mmCIF file of C-alpha atoms in Angstrom:
data_model
loop_
_atom_site.group_PDB
_atom_site.id
_atom_site.type_symbol
_atom_site.label_atom_id
_atom_site.label_comp_id
_atom_site.label_asym_id
_atom_site.label_seq_id
_atom_site.Cartn_x
_atom_site.Cartn_y
_atom_site.Cartn_z
ATOM 1 C CA MET A 29 -19.410 -28.683 -116.009
ATOM 2 C CA VAL A 30 -20.939 -30.108 -119.192
ATOM 3 C CA ASN A 31 -19.805 -33.621 -120.048
ATOM 4 C CA PRO A 32 -17.687 -33.241 -123.227
ATOM 5 C CA TRP A 33 -19.004 -36.556 -124.541
ATOM 6 C CA PHE A 34 -22.308 -36.472 -126.424
ATOM 7 C CA GLU A 35 -24.688 -39.309 -127.279
ATOM 8 C CA THR A 36 -26.058 -38.272 -130.679
ATOM 9 C CA VAL A 37 -25.049 -36.369 -133.788
ATOM 10 C CA LEU A 38 -27.917 -33.955 -133.156
ATOM 11 C CA GLU A 39 -26.464 -33.167 -129.736
ATOM 12 C CA ALA A 40 -23.177 -32.387 -131.482
ATOM 13 C CA GLN A 41 -25.127 -30.017 -133.732
ATOM 14 C CA ARG A 42 -26.740 -28.339 -130.720
ATOM 15 C CA ARG A 43 -23.351 -27.806 -129.089
ATOM 16 C CA ALA A 44 -21.856 -26.523 -132.331
ATOM 17 C CA LYS A 45 -24.631 -23.959 -132.606
ATOM 18 C CA LYS A 46 -24.047 -22.882 -129.021
ATOM 19 C CA ARG A 47 -20.284 -22.471 -129.473
ATOM 20 C CA LEU A 48 -19.900 -20.971 -132.954
ATOM 21 C CA PRO A 49 -20.520 -17.399 -134.112
ATOM 22 C CA LYS A 50 -23.773 -17.186 -136.060
ATOM 23 C CA SER A 51 -22.136 -16.736 -139.469
ATOM 24 C CA VAL A 52 -19.809 -19.696 -138.970
ATOM 25 C CA TYR A 53 -22.604 -21.971 -137.780
ATOM 26 C CA SER A 54 -24.886 -20.866 -140.614
ATOM 27 C CA SER A 55 -22.295 -21.971 -143.141
ATOM 28 C CA LEU A 56 -22.543 -25.519 -141.753
ATOM 29 C CA VAL A 57 -26.299 -25.849 -142.157
ATOM 30 C CA ALA A 58 -26.788 -23.910 -145.380
ATOM 31 C CA GLY A 59 -28.543 -25.403 -148.375
ATOM 32 C CA SER A 60 -29.586 -23.931 -151.688
ATOM 33 C CA GLU A 61 -32.799 -22.000 -152.316
ATOM 34 C CA LYS A 62 -35.802 -23.356 -150.382
ATOM 35 C CA GLY A 63 -33.858 -26.243 -148.825
ATOM 36 C CA ILE A 64 -36.084 -28.971 -150.275
ATOM 37 C CA THR A 65 -33.161 -31.251 -151.042
ATOM 38 C CA LEU A 66 -31.353 -30.360 -147.820
ATOM 39 C CA HIS A 67 -34.284 -31.548 -145.702
ATOM 40 C CA ASP A 68 -35.213 -34.538 -147.867
ATOM 41 C CA ASN A 69 -31.672 -35.894 -147.517
ATOM 42 C CA VAL A 70 -32.262 -36.297 -143.785
ATOM 43 C CA GLU A 71 -35.981 -37.002 -143.548
ATOM 44 C CA ALA A 72 -36.096 -39.688 -146.249
ATOM 45 C CA PHE A 73 -34.210 -42.129 -144.013
ATOM 46 C CA GLY A 74 -37.180 -42.052 -141.641
ATOM 47 C CA GLU A 75 -39.441 -43.501 -144.339
ATOM 48 C CA ILE A 76 -37.453 -46.740 -144.450
ATOM 49 C CA GLY A 77 -38.198 -49.325 -141.785
ATOM 50 C CA PHE A 78 -36.380 -52.401 -140.490
ATOM 51 C CA ALA A 79 -37.447 -56.058 -140.511
ATOM 52 C CA PRO A 80 -35.666 -57.325 -137.366
ATOM 53 C CA HIS A 81 -35.139 -60.825 -136.049
ATOM 54 C CA VAL A 82 -35.737 -61.471 -132.351
ATOM 55 C CA VAL A 83 -33.673 -64.655 -132.031
ATOM 56 C CA GLY A 84 -30.287 -65.598 -133.443
ATOM 57 C CA ALA A 85 -28.274 -62.425 -132.939
ATOM 58 C CA HIS A 86 -24.526 -62.871 -133.238
ATOM 59 C CA ALA A 87 -22.326 -62.147 -130.235
ATOM 60 C CA GLU A 88 -19.799 -60.283 -132.395
ATOM 61 C CA ARG A 89 -20.451 -58.247 -135.512
ATOM 62 C CA GLU A 90 -18.037 -57.081 -138.203
ATOM 63 C CA GLN A 91 -17.927 -53.652 -139.834
ATOM 64 C CA ALA A 92 -14.555 -53.646 -141.601
ATOM 65 C CA THR A 93 -14.465 -53.154 -145.360
ATOM 66 C CA SER A 94 -12.271 -51.854 -148.169
ATOM 67 C CA ILE A 95 -12.930 -48.701 -150.196
ATOM 68 C CA MET A 96 -10.789 -47.652 -153.155
ATOM 69 C CA GLY A 97 -8.057 -50.010 -152.031
ATOM 70 C CA GLN A 98 -7.958 -48.839 -148.422
ATOM 71 C CA GLU A 99 -8.878 -51.135 -145.552
ATOM 72 C CA ILE A 100 -11.127 -49.283 -143.099
ATOM 73 C CA SER A 101 -12.626 -50.375 -139.797
ATOM 74 C CA MET A 102 -16.167 -49.205 -140.535
ATOM 75 C CA PRO A 103 -18.212 -48.280 -143.635
ATOM 76 C CA VAL A 104 -18.058 -44.532 -142.896
ATOM 77 C CA LEU A 105 -15.610 -42.132 -144.536
ATOM 78 C CA ILE A 106 -14.973 -38.438 -144.020
ATOM 79 C CA SER A 107 -16.392 -36.483 -146.938
ATOM 80 C CA PRO A 108 -14.299 -33.572 -148.254
ATOM 81 C CA THR A 109 -15.530 -30.162 -147.097
ATOM 82 C CA GLY A 110 -13.989 -26.716 -147.574
ATOM 83 C CA VAL A 111 -12.214 -24.447 -145.076
ATOM 84 C CA GLN A 112 -12.909 -25.975 -141.657
ATOM 85 C CA ALA A 113 -12.668 -22.864 -139.517
ATOM 86 C CA VAL A 114 -14.862 -24.320 -136.788
ATOM 87 C CA ASP A 115 -11.746 -25.486 -134.932
ATOM 88 C CA LYS A 116 -8.195 -24.157 -134.782
ATOM 89 C CA GLU A 117 -6.686 -27.449 -136.039
ATOM 90 C CA GLY A 118 -9.242 -27.865 -138.823
ATOM 91 C CA GLU A 119 -8.561 -30.690 -141.257
ATOM 92 C CA VAL A 120 -5.563 -31.952 -139.296
ATOM 93 C CA ALA A 121 -7.788 -32.630 -136.274
ATOM 94 C CA VAL A 122 -10.306 -34.421 -138.504
ATOM 95 C CA ALA A 123 -7.573 -36.523 -140.111
ATOM 96 C CA ARG A 124 -6.235 -37.536 -136.698
ATOM 97 C CA ALA A 125 -9.722 -38.514 -135.568
ATOM 98 C CA ALA A 126 -10.322 -40.594 -138.678
ATOM 99 C CA ALA A 127 -6.953 -42.318 -138.222
ATOM 100 C CA ALA A 128 -7.732 -43.015 -134.561
ATOM 101 C CA ARG A 129 -10.943 -44.743 -135.618
ATOM 102 C CA GLY A 130 -9.353 -46.561 -138.557
ATOM 103 C CA THR A 131 -11.084 -44.865 -141.447
ATOM 104 C CA ALA A 132 -10.264 -42.765 -144.497
ATOM 105 C CA MET A 133 -10.718 -39.069 -145.175
ATOM 106 C CA GLY A 134 -11.468 -37.054 -148.284
ATOM 107 C CA LEU A 135 -9.532 -33.764 -148.261
ATOM 108 C CA SER A 136 -11.016 -30.827 -150.135
ATOM 109 C CA SER A 137 -9.081 -28.736 -152.647
ATOM 110 C CA PHE A 138 -10.462 -25.826 -150.640
ATOM 111 C CA ALA A 139 -9.178 -27.160 -147.302
ATOM 112 C CA SER A 140 -7.489 -24.677 -144.968
ATOM 113 C CA LYS A 141 -4.529 -26.988 -144.235
ATOM 114 C CA PRO A 142 -1.877 -28.155 -146.737
ATOM 115 C CA ILE A 143 -2.303 -31.746 -147.839
ATOM 116 C CA GLU A 144 1.198 -32.562 -146.567
ATOM 117 C CA ASP A 145 0.097 -31.695 -143.017
ATOM 118 C CA VAL A 146 -2.954 -33.929 -143.343
ATOM 119 C CA THR A 147 -1.283 -36.994 -144.857
ATOM 120 C CA ALA A 148 1.337 -36.750 -142.093
ATOM 121 C CA VAL A 149 -1.292 -37.810 -139.549
ATOM 122 C CA ASN A 150 -3.458 -40.154 -141.641
ATOM 123 C CA ASP A 151 -2.180 -42.397 -144.440
ATOM 124 C CA LYS A 152 -5.684 -43.045 -145.817
ATOM 125 C CA ILE A 153 -6.339 -39.740 -147.593
ATOM 126 C CA PHE A 154 -8.258 -39.261 -150.829
ATOM 127 C CA PHE A 155 -7.659 -35.862 -152.432
ATOM 128 C CA GLN A 156 -10.770 -34.140 -153.756
ATOM 129 C CA ALA A 157 -10.367 -32.080 -156.924
ATOM 130 C CA TYR A 158 -12.652 -29.459 -158.379
ATOM 131 C CA TRP A 159 -12.383 -28.756 -162.084
ATOM 132 C CA LEU A 160 -10.493 -25.522 -161.514
ATOM 133 C CA ASN A 161 -8.479 -23.675 -164.199
ATOM 134 C CA SER A 162 -6.623 -25.608 -166.930
ATOM 135 C CA ARG A 163 -5.990 -29.322 -167.343
ATOM 136 C CA GLU A 164 -2.327 -28.630 -166.587
ATOM 137 C CA ASP A 165 -3.224 -26.888 -163.310
ATOM 138 C CA ILE A 166 -5.565 -29.697 -162.276
ATOM 139 C CA LEU A 167 -2.949 -32.343 -163.004
ATOM 140 C CA LYS A 168 -0.299 -30.409 -161.031
ATOM 141 C CA ARG A 169 -2.574 -30.385 -157.984
ATOM 142 C CA ALA A 170 -3.242 -34.102 -158.379
ATOM 143 C CA GLU A 171 0.479 -34.849 -158.656
ATOM 144 C CA ARG A 172 1.197 -32.770 -155.556
ATOM 145 C CA ALA A 173 -1.420 -34.842 -153.735
ATOM 146 C CA ARG A 174 0.149 -38.068 -154.995
ATOM 147 C CA ALA A 175 3.600 -36.944 -153.845
ATOM 148 C CA ALA A 176 2.138 -36.168 -150.416
ATOM 149 C CA GLY A 177 0.785 -39.698 -150.129
ATOM 150 C CA ALA A 178 -2.842 -39.398 -151.271
ATOM 151 C CA LYS A 179 -4.219 -42.848 -152.052
ATOM 152 C CA GLY A 180 -6.994 -41.817 -154.430
ATOM 153 C CA LEU A 181 -8.635 -38.946 -156.254
ATOM 154 C CA ILE A 182 -12.217 -37.715 -155.834
ATOM 155 C CA VAL A 183 -13.622 -35.429 -158.525
ATOM 156 C CA THR A 184 -16.619 -33.411 -157.353
ATOM 157 C CA THR A 185 -19.194 -32.664 -160.041
ATOM 158 C CA ASP A 186 -22.349 -31.971 -157.990
ATOM 159 C CA TRP A 187 -22.523 -28.205 -157.863
ATOM 160 C CA SER A 188 -24.686 -25.737 -159.781
ATOM 161 C CA PHE A 189 -23.561 -22.531 -158.010
ATOM 162 C CA SER A 190 -27.096 -22.000 -156.740
ATOM 163 C CA MET A 191 -26.721 -19.337 -154.059
ATOM 164 C CA GLY A 192 -30.147 -17.895 -153.307
ATOM 165 C CA ARG A 193 -31.261 -19.116 -149.889
ATOM 166 C CA ASP A 194 -34.718 -18.312 -148.612
ATOM 167 C CA TRP A 195 -33.351 -17.854 -145.078
ATOM 168 C CA GLY A 196 -30.365 -15.779 -146.190
ATOM 169 C CA SER A 197 -26.723 -16.612 -146.738
ATOM 170 C CA PRO A 198 -24.108 -16.309 -143.984
ATOM 171 C CA GLU A 199 -21.829 -13.294 -144.257
ATOM 172 C CA ILE A 200 -18.272 -14.612 -144.278
ATOM 173 C CA PRO A 201 -15.339 -12.258 -144.914
ATOM 174 C CA GLU A 202 -13.112 -12.881 -147.929
ATOM 175 C CA LYS A 203 -10.078 -12.020 -145.836
ATOM 176 C CA VAL A 204 -9.455 -11.441 -142.165
ATOM 177 C CA ASP A 205 -8.563 -7.812 -141.603
ATOM 178 C CA LEU A 206 -9.432 -5.125 -139.065
ATOM 179 C CA ARG A 207 -12.580 -4.139 -140.910
ATOM 180 C CA ALA A 208 -13.855 -7.725 -140.971
ATOM 181 C CA LEU A 209 -13.052 -8.261 -137.302
ATOM 182 C CA LEU A 210 -14.890 -5.107 -136.290
ATOM 183 C CA LYS A 211 -17.919 -6.086 -138.336
ATOM 184 C CA LEU A 212 -18.071 -9.559 -136.800
ATOM 185 C CA ALA A 213 -17.124 -8.440 -133.291
ATOM 186 C CA PRO A 214 -20.703 -8.604 -131.894
ATOM 187 C CA GLU A 215 -21.060 -12.219 -133.064
ATOM 188 C CA ILE A 216 -17.658 -13.206 -131.701
ATOM 189 C CA ALA A 217 -18.298 -11.501 -128.372
ATOM 190 C CA MET A 218 -21.360 -13.712 -127.921
ATOM 191 C CA ARG A 219 -19.195 -16.830 -128.279
ATOM 192 C CA PRO A 220 -16.331 -16.388 -125.769
ATOM 193 C CA ARG A 221 -15.175 -20.001 -125.933
ATOM 194 C CA TYR A 222 -14.628 -19.754 -129.685
ATOM 195 C CA ALA A 223 -12.780 -16.465 -129.228
ATOM 196 C CA TRP A 224 -10.622 -17.890 -126.432
ATOM 197 C CA ASP A 225 -9.564 -20.844 -128.578
ATOM 198 C CA TRP A 226 -8.128 -18.497 -131.175
ATOM 199 C CA PHE A 227 -6.619 -16.013 -128.734
ATOM 200 C CA ASN A 228 -5.031 -18.857 -126.801
ATOM 201 C CA ARG A 229 -3.423 -20.029 -130.001
ATOM 202 C CA GLY A 230 -1.815 -16.644 -130.459
ATOM 203 C CA LYS A 231 -3.544 -15.998 -133.780
ATOM 204 C CA PRO A 232 -6.562 -13.981 -134.951
ATOM 205 C CA ILE A 233 -9.984 -14.943 -133.666
ATOM 206 C CA ILE A 234 -10.995 -15.940 -137.180
ATOM 207 C CA PRO A 235 -8.480 -17.987 -139.198
ATOM 208 C CA ASP A 236 -7.366 -16.850 -142.638
ATOM 209 C CA LEU A 237 -9.754 -18.290 -145.198
ATOM 210 C CA THR A 238 -7.167 -19.480 -147.694
ATOM 211 C CA ALA A 239 -6.898 -22.519 -149.959
ATOM 212 C CA PRO A 240 -3.263 -23.722 -149.868
ATOM 213 C CA ASN A 241 -3.920 -26.843 -151.957
ATOM 214 C CA VAL A 242 -4.793 -25.066 -155.215
ATOM 215 C CA VAL A 243 -1.224 -23.743 -155.614
ATOM 216 C CA ASP A 244 2.258 -25.272 -155.578
ATOM 217 C CA LYS A 245 3.583 -26.580 -152.277
ATOM 218 C CA GLY A 246 4.871 -23.766 -150.086
ATOM 219 C CA GLN A 247 3.082 -20.995 -151.946
ATOM 220 C CA THR A 248 0.437 -18.814 -150.334
ATOM 221 C CA GLY A 249 -2.936 -19.904 -151.603
ATOM 222 C CA PRO A 250 -5.704 -17.572 -152.687
ATOM 223 C CA THR A 251 -8.521 -16.725 -150.328
ATOM 224 C CA PHE A 252 -11.324 -19.268 -150.226
ATOM 225 C CA PHE A 253 -13.545 -16.921 -152.182
ATOM 226 C CA GLY A 254 -10.760 -16.214 -154.636
ATOM 227 C CA ALA A 255 -10.402 -19.930 -155.355
ATOM 228 C CA TYR A 256 -14.182 -20.269 -155.479
ATOM 229 C CA GLY A 257 -14.343 -17.470 -158.033
ATOM 230 C CA GLN A 258 -11.748 -19.203 -160.210
ATOM 231 C CA TRP A 259 -13.804 -22.369 -160.054
ATOM 232 C CA MET A 260 -16.967 -20.540 -161.098
ATOM 233 C CA ALA A 261 -15.081 -19.013 -164.029
ATOM 234 C CA THR A 262 -13.785 -22.395 -165.255
ATOM 235 C CA ALA A 263 -15.887 -24.245 -167.822
ATOM 236 C CA PRO A 264 -17.389 -27.413 -166.280
ATOM 237 C CA PRO A 265 -15.695 -30.678 -167.276
ATOM 238 C CA SER A 266 -16.929 -33.031 -169.971
ATOM 239 C CA TRP A 267 -16.886 -36.808 -169.652
ATOM 240 C CA GLU A 268 -13.850 -36.713 -171.941
ATOM 241 C CA ASP A 269 -12.122 -34.431 -169.418
ATOM 242 C CA LEU A 270 -12.880 -36.825 -166.581
ATOM 243 C CA ALA A 271 -11.676 -39.790 -168.636
ATOM 244 C CA TRP A 272 -8.437 -37.922 -169.314
ATOM 245 C CA LEU A 273 -7.892 -37.160 -165.619
ATOM 246 C CA ARG A 274 -8.698 -40.715 -164.625
ATOM 247 C CA GLU A 275 -6.104 -41.979 -167.094
ATOM 248 C CA GLN A 276 -3.497 -39.443 -165.980
ATOM 249 C CA TRP A 277 -4.052 -40.263 -162.321
ATOM 250 C CA GLY A 278 -3.886 -43.994 -162.913
ATOM 251 C CA GLY A 279 -5.010 -44.958 -159.407
ATOM 252 C CA PRO A 280 -8.268 -45.207 -157.428
ATOM 253 C CA PHE A 281 -10.674 -42.610 -158.838
ATOM 254 C CA MET A 282 -14.118 -41.538 -157.608
ATOM 255 C CA VAL A 283 -16.722 -39.415 -159.377
ATOM 256 C CA LYS A 284 -18.763 -37.594 -156.733
ATOM 257 C CA GLY A 285 -22.178 -36.137 -157.501
ATOM 258 C CA ILE A 286 -24.001 -38.895 -159.377
ATOM 259 C CA THR A 287 -27.816 -38.946 -159.213
ATOM 260 C CA ARG A 288 -28.816 -40.347 -162.619
ATOM 261 C CA LEU A 289 -28.475 -43.835 -164.067
ATOM 262 C CA ASP A 290 -26.962 -42.629 -167.332
ATOM 263 C CA ASP A 291 -24.322 -40.619 -165.438
ATOM 264 C CA ALA A 292 -23.561 -43.630 -163.255
ATOM 265 C CA LYS A 293 -22.979 -45.729 -166.348
ATOM 266 C CA ARG A 294 -20.751 -43.052 -167.878
ATOM 267 C CA ALA A 295 -18.675 -42.966 -164.691
ATOM 268 C CA ARG A 296 -18.313 -46.740 -164.959
ATOM 269 C CA ASP A 297 -17.435 -46.548 -168.645
ATOM 270 C CA ILE A 298 -14.556 -44.085 -168.130
ATOM 271 C CA GLY A 299 -13.014 -46.543 -165.697
ATOM 272 C CA ALA A 300 -13.851 -44.872 -162.380
ATOM 273 C CA THR A 301 -13.170 -47.056 -159.355
ATOM 274 C CA ALA A 302 -16.107 -45.653 -157.413
ATOM 275 C CA LEU A 303 -18.919 -43.133 -157.505
ATOM 276 C CA SER A 304 -20.721 -41.231 -154.806
ATOM 277 C CA VAL A 305 -24.466 -40.735 -155.016
ATOM 278 C CA SER A 306 -24.480 -37.119 -153.868
ATOM 279 C CA ASN A 307 -26.293 -33.813 -154.284
ATOM 280 C CA HIS A 308 -23.624 -31.819 -152.419
ATOM 281 C CA GLY A 309 -25.516 -32.021 -149.160
ATOM 282 C CA GLY A 310 -28.448 -30.069 -150.561
ATOM 283 C CA ASN A 311 -26.213 -27.329 -151.950
ATOM 284 C CA ASN A 312 -26.744 -28.331 -155.559
ATOM 285 C CA LEU A 313 -29.904 -27.901 -157.650
ATOM 286 C CA ASP A 314 -32.724 -27.638 -155.113
ATOM 287 C CA GLY A 315 -35.497 -30.111 -155.766
ATOM 288 C CA THR A 316 -33.074 -32.963 -156.452
ATOM 289 C CA PRO A 317 -34.365 -35.983 -154.507
ATOM 290 C CA ALA A 318 -32.636 -37.261 -151.397
ATOM 291 C CA THR A 319 -29.620 -39.386 -152.221
ATOM 292 C CA ILE A 320 -31.025 -42.405 -150.356
ATOM 293 C CA ARG A 321 -33.998 -42.392 -152.766
ATOM 294 C CA MET A 322 -31.670 -42.689 -155.781
ATOM 295 C CA LEU A 323 -29.137 -45.075 -154.287
ATOM 296 C CA GLY A 324 -30.860 -48.410 -154.913
ATOM 297 C CA PRO A 325 -31.421 -48.080 -158.669
ATOM 298 C CA ILE A 326 -27.866 -46.806 -159.186
ATOM 299 C CA ALA A 327 -26.338 -49.587 -157.082
ATOM 300 C CA ASP A 328 -28.408 -52.152 -159.000
ATOM 301 C CA ALA A 329 -27.191 -50.733 -162.321
ATOM 302 C CA VAL A 330 -23.439 -50.403 -161.700
ATOM 303 C CA GLY A 331 -22.681 -51.891 -158.290
ATOM 304 C CA GLY A 332 -21.256 -55.051 -159.815
ATOM 305 C CA ASP A 333 -18.667 -53.049 -161.752
ATOM 306 C CA MET A 334 -17.574 -50.358 -159.317
ATOM 307 C CA GLN A 335 -17.963 -49.296 -155.707
ATOM 308 C CA VAL A 336 -20.997 -47.183 -154.860
ATOM 309 C CA LEU A 337 -21.016 -44.758 -151.925
ATOM 310 C CA LEU A 338 -23.722 -42.496 -150.561
ATOM 311 C CA ASP A 339 -23.224 -38.937 -149.345
ATOM 312 C CA GLY A 340 -26.006 -36.936 -147.731
ATOM 313 C CA GLY A 341 -28.197 -36.926 -144.643
ATOM 314 C CA ILE A 342 -26.391 -39.495 -142.467
ATOM 315 C CA ARG A 343 -27.125 -38.765 -138.803
ATOM 316 C CA ARG A 344 -27.259 -42.234 -137.235
ATOM 317 C CA GLY A 345 -25.674 -45.638 -137.542
ATOM 318 C CA SER A 346 -29.057 -47.001 -138.579
ATOM 319 C CA ASP A 347 -28.961 -44.606 -141.566
ATOM 320 C CA VAL A 348 -25.673 -46.198 -142.601
ATOM 321 C CA VAL A 349 -27.195 -49.679 -142.374
ATOM 322 C CA LYS A 350 -30.168 -48.645 -144.519
ATOM 323 C CA ALA A 351 -27.787 -47.342 -147.170
ATOM 324 C CA LEU A 352 -25.755 -50.554 -147.107
ATOM 325 C CA ALA A 353 -28.907 -52.657 -147.409
ATOM 326 C CA LEU A 354 -29.815 -50.672 -150.533
ATOM 327 C CA GLY A 355 -26.489 -51.472 -152.128
ATOM 328 C CA ALA A 356 -23.960 -48.906 -150.911
ATOM 329 C CA ASP A 357 -20.452 -50.123 -150.120
ATOM 330 C CA ALA A 358 -19.994 -47.298 -147.608
ATOM 331 C CA VAL A 359 -21.199 -43.776 -146.821
ATOM 332 C CA MET A 360 -19.497 -40.409 -146.526
ATOM 333 C CA ILE A 361 -20.369 -37.897 -143.808
ATOM 334 C CA GLY A 362 -20.004 -34.108 -143.897
ATOM 335 C CA ARG A 363 -22.054 -31.975 -141.510
ATOM 336 C CA ALA A 364 -22.045 -34.705 -138.857
ATOM 337 C CA TYR A 365 -18.288 -34.624 -138.321
ATOM 338 C CA LEU A 366 -18.099 -30.835 -138.687
ATOM 339 C CA TRP A 367 -20.556 -30.497 -135.815
ATOM 340 C CA GLY A 368 -18.398 -32.874 -133.785
ATOM 341 C CA LEU A 369 -15.313 -30.820 -134.663
ATOM 342 C CA ALA A 370 -17.063 -27.629 -133.581
ATOM 343 C CA ALA A 371 -18.325 -29.201 -130.375
ATOM 344 C CA ASN A 372 -15.057 -30.699 -129.146
ATOM 345 C CA GLY A 373 -12.269 -30.669 -131.727
ATOM 346 C CA GLN A 374 -10.606 -33.956 -132.662
ATOM 347 C CA THR A 375 -12.287 -35.730 -129.750
ATOM 348 C CA GLY A 376 -15.661 -34.525 -131.011
ATOM 349 C CA VAL A 377 -15.048 -36.058 -134.445
ATOM 350 C CA GLU A 378 -14.021 -39.327 -132.792
ATOM 351 C CA ASN A 379 -17.207 -39.079 -130.724
ATOM 352 C CA VAL A 380 -19.329 -38.798 -133.886
ATOM 353 C CA LEU A 381 -17.603 -41.790 -135.477
ATOM 354 C CA ASP A 382 -18.141 -43.792 -132.278
ATOM 355 C CA ILE A 383 -21.846 -42.887 -132.308
ATOM 356 C CA LEU A 384 -22.198 -44.114 -135.875
ATOM 357 C CA ARG A 385 -20.205 -47.283 -135.165
ATOM 358 C CA GLY A 386 -22.417 -48.055 -132.170
ATOM 359 C CA GLY A 387 -25.576 -47.462 -134.179
ATOM 360 C CA ILE A 388 -24.376 -49.741 -136.967
ATOM 361 C CA ASP A 389 -23.587 -52.453 -134.454
ATOM 362 C CA SER A 390 -27.011 -52.185 -132.799
ATOM 363 C CA ALA A 391 -28.783 -52.393 -136.147
ATOM 364 C CA LEU A 392 -26.745 -55.421 -137.201
ATOM 365 C CA MET A 393 -27.613 -57.129 -133.925
ATOM 366 C CA GLY A 394 -31.314 -56.406 -134.317
ATOM 367 C CA LEU A 395 -31.312 -57.689 -137.876
ATOM 368 C CA GLY A 396 -29.469 -60.864 -136.925
ATOM 369 C CA ARG A 397 -26.543 -60.058 -139.204
ATOM 370 C CA LYS A 398 -22.956 -60.943 -138.375
ATOM 371 C CA SER A 399 -21.407 -58.555 -140.888
ATOM 372 C CA ILE A 400 -22.268 -55.458 -142.873
ATOM 373 C CA HIS A 401 -21.580 -57.573 -145.962
ATOM 374 C CA GLU A 402 -24.613 -59.750 -145.208
ATOM 375 C CA LEU A 403 -27.110 -56.888 -145.424
ATOM 376 C CA THR A 404 -29.782 -57.089 -148.143
ATOM 377 C CA ARG A 405 -33.005 -55.369 -149.086
ATOM 378 C CA GLY A 406 -34.791 -58.066 -147.118
ATOM 379 C CA ASP A 407 -33.563 -56.363 -143.949
ATOM 380 C CA ILE A 408 -35.440 -53.130 -144.626
ATOM 381 C CA ILE A 409 -38.991 -52.063 -145.427
ATOM 382 C CA ILE A 410 -39.138 -49.728 -148.416
ATOM 383 C CA PRO A 411 -42.479 -47.975 -148.910
ATOM 384 C CA GLU A 412 -44.047 -47.988 -152.346
ATOM 385 C CA GLY A 413 -42.892 -45.051 -154.438
ATOM 386 C CA PHE A 414 -39.921 -44.290 -152.197
ATOM 387 C CA GLU A 415 -37.156 -44.747 -154.741
ATOM 388 C CA ARG A 416 -36.404 -42.397 -157.610
ATOM 389 C CA ARG A 417 -35.104 -43.921 -160.818
ATOM 390 C CA PHE A 418 -34.304 -41.568 -163.670
ATOM 391 C CA GLY A 419 -31.809 -41.051 -166.443
ATOM 392 C CA ASP A 420 -32.218 -44.568 -167.805
ATOM 393 C CA THR A 421 -31.832 -45.029 -171.560
ATOM 394 C CA THR A 422 -35.372 -46.376 -171.777
ATOM 395 C CA ASP A 423 -36.648 -43.242 -170.013
ATOM 396 C CA ARG A 424 -34.908 -41.038 -172.581
ATOM 397 C CA GLU A 425 -36.231 -43.069 -175.522
ATOM 398 C CA THR A 426 -39.778 -42.840 -174.138
ATOM 399 C CA ALA A 427 -39.433 -39.074 -173.720
ATOM 400 C CA ASP A 428 -38.121 -38.706 -177.284
ATOM 401 C CA VAL A 429 -41.055 -40.669 -178.702
ATOM 402 C CA SER A 430 -43.504 -38.571 -176.692
ATOM 403 C CA ALA A 431 -41.908 -35.359 -177.943
ATOM 404 C CA GLU A 432 -42.173 -36.540 -181.547
ATOM 405 C CA ARG A 433 -45.881 -37.317 -181.108
ATOM 406 C CA ASN A 434 -46.524 -33.850 -179.713
#
């Protein structure tokens, strides 16, 4: 019998691939177009080195911190991701795992479980909102989240609806009916454990792909693709829209999807509590640099005024430490915990968080640091030309002058 515990995030990925139907697994690893950004998010961490001490390590090391007013035991949060059909308990299992390890969770508007079910098992939930339909609709969803106990709001802006993938897009049914089941039957038959989990629950093999958090409490939500279509049809928000929502919400507020210095400063200027340096896990505009390349300049520019998080490519605790040394207050993980969820449900997510915690601790020990709050750029080796700094006012003025000369 295979030991249910795994030692690395990549082993969780291997087990997820082995257990899930091809279409379901493909949705977890997908990136836009050629996948340049998708791969750079992960590989860029390998370009940064450490400058360790060999004497003076502390016997105990501290990882606790506070993000958007919530005390968490480690600088790793659960990033919001859509319908989590890789496990029968979905977002509720993830929320329980995060609570068990003392950290917070971002819950997607497109989650498959109602926010009330999720906040019931974890009191550190940030509700993630897409700019979907009217201002009135968006505010109603935010107020429902507040009533359910959400402690903060995350607004996701990093999406360009780029769908063309060089390796093909996974075929996921809009609704679960007999036709869809028959079409996916060969895939499901090849993954008996996945099928058994759903049969044993007394429900269809594939869960309904609905989004219950984009409607009023108790109503039946649209299908995932129905909600996605509404989002695509809604005009993207302006900074004035985000400022309005931040004011209406009145509590901790994160803008997710920042990659440019000017956007980071605008997020600060509208009063956002935090921002996330993110390119939607490589599902945004392909060719956008890895988030770790852009983190340092953004943290230097606005880190004294707001909290800065990084989202994208985290696979090890040492990756987390590199991000913190570059100025991040914490990181958010997506694929890593979804692979853990697919591999072993709630326990698998806890396993992933334990792996990251252990890796952070080892890196702190090697660097001679007692706390994550002591980390600086002096702890890492950044190769020349690694960072990407763009969107600065001086960059724009230089470009304007050049254009006038030409």
